[in-house]
Amino acid sequence: MESASQDINLNSPNKGLLSDTMTDVPVDNTASARTSAPEGLTEAEEEELRSELAKVEEEIGTLRQVLAAKERHCGELKRKLGLTTFDGLKQNLSKSWHDVQVSNAYKKTQETLSQAGQKTSAALSNVGSVISRKLGDMRNSTTFKSFEDRVGTIKSKVVGSRENSTDPHSPTGSGDKSPQDNAPF
C-alpha cells in the first residue's frame, strides 16, 4: 500500500505523509480458508472473484487516504482564506433553506395555507356582513323601536329634571343646553 500513496500527487506540502496518518483496512482472509467453493462456482472462478475483491478493497483504502488528504488540503485553504466554520455553517443553512423553499412539498404547503387563509378571510367577512344585517334588522323591528322610545322617554325625563334643577354643580345648571342633550340617543 505504501507505493500507492506515493503515486498520488496532491500538489500539497503534505504529500507523502499519508502512510503516517492513515492505516490500511485489514482484509478478512478467513473466508478463503473454506475448503469448498460456493454453489455454482468453480475453484478458478472463486479465485478470480477473490483476486478482484482484494483489488477493490485495496482501491477503497487508497481512495480513503486520498479523500483524507483532500479534506486536510481543503481545510488548509479555508484557513488561509480566513473562512471559518461559522461561515461554512451559515452557507450550508442558507443553501438548505433555499432547497426547502424550492421543494414541491414546501410549495404545496405554502399554496394550501394561502388558500386556507383566503377562505378564512372570506368566511369572516361573510359572518361580519350577516351580523351587521341582523343588527340592522333588529333595529328596525317593532320591539327595538318600542324599547328605543321608552329609553328616549326616560332620557327626556332625566334631562328635563336636570334642567329644572338649580344645582350649581350641574353641567346644565347655568341654563345653557349642552350639545350632547340634543343628541338623538
mmCIF file of N, CA and C in Angstrom, residues 16 19 27 41 67 84 103 110 154 180 183:
data_model
loop_
_atom_site.group_PDB
_atom_site.id
_atom_site.type_symbol
_atom_site.label_atom_id
_atom_site.label_comp_id
_atom_site.label_asym_id
_atom_site.label_seq_id
_atom_site.Cartn_x
_atom_site.Cartn_y
_atom_site.Cartn_z
ATOM 1 N N GLY A 16 3.003 12.495 0.689
ATOM 2 C CA GLY A 16 3.998 11.582 1.227
ATOM 3 C C GLY A 16 3.793 11.314 2.704
ATOM 4 N N SER A 19 0.974 7.725 4.760
ATOM 5 C CA SER A 19 1.180 6.450 5.441
ATOM 6 C C SER A 19 1.355 6.650 6.940
ATOM 7 N N VAL A 27 -7.911 -6.924 5.435
ATOM 8 C CA VAL A 27 -8.741 -7.787 4.616
ATOM 9 C C VAL A 27 -8.980 -9.067 5.393
ATOM 10 N N LEU A 41 -20.024 -22.144 -8.465
ATOM 11 C CA LEU A 41 -18.738 -21.561 -8.844
ATOM 12 C C LEU A 41 -17.664 -22.656 -8.849
ATOM 13 N N LEU A 67 -9.024 10.836 -0.064
ATOM 14 C CA LEU A 67 -10.081 11.709 0.450
ATOM 15 C C LEU A 67 -9.623 12.427 1.713
ATOM 16 N N THR A 84 -14.183 30.649 8.215
ATOM 17 C CA THR A 84 -14.347 29.955 9.488
ATOM 18 C C THR A 84 -15.419 28.883 9.366
ATOM 19 N N SER A 103 -38.584 23.131 -2.852
ATOM 20 C CA SER A 103 -39.104 21.762 -2.866
ATOM 21 C C SER A 103 -40.607 21.771 -3.142
ATOM 22 N N GLN A 110 -47.305 25.820 1.165
ATOM 23 C CA GLN A 110 -47.495 27.267 1.089
ATOM 24 C C GLN A 110 -48.786 27.596 0.337
ATOM 25 N N ILE A 154 -87.458 58.023 29.029
ATOM 26 C CA ILE A 154 -86.748 58.068 30.313
ATOM 27 C C ILE A 154 -85.650 59.122 30.257
ATOM 28 N N GLN A 180 -74.696 67.815 23.737
ATOM 29 C CA GLN A 180 -74.989 66.398 23.927
ATOM 30 C C GLN A 180 -76.460 66.180 24.222
ATOM 31 N N ALA A 183 -78.534 65.336 21.224
ATOM 32 C CA ALA A 183 -78.249 64.087 20.529
ATOM 33 C C ALA A 183 -79.486 63.193 20.579
#
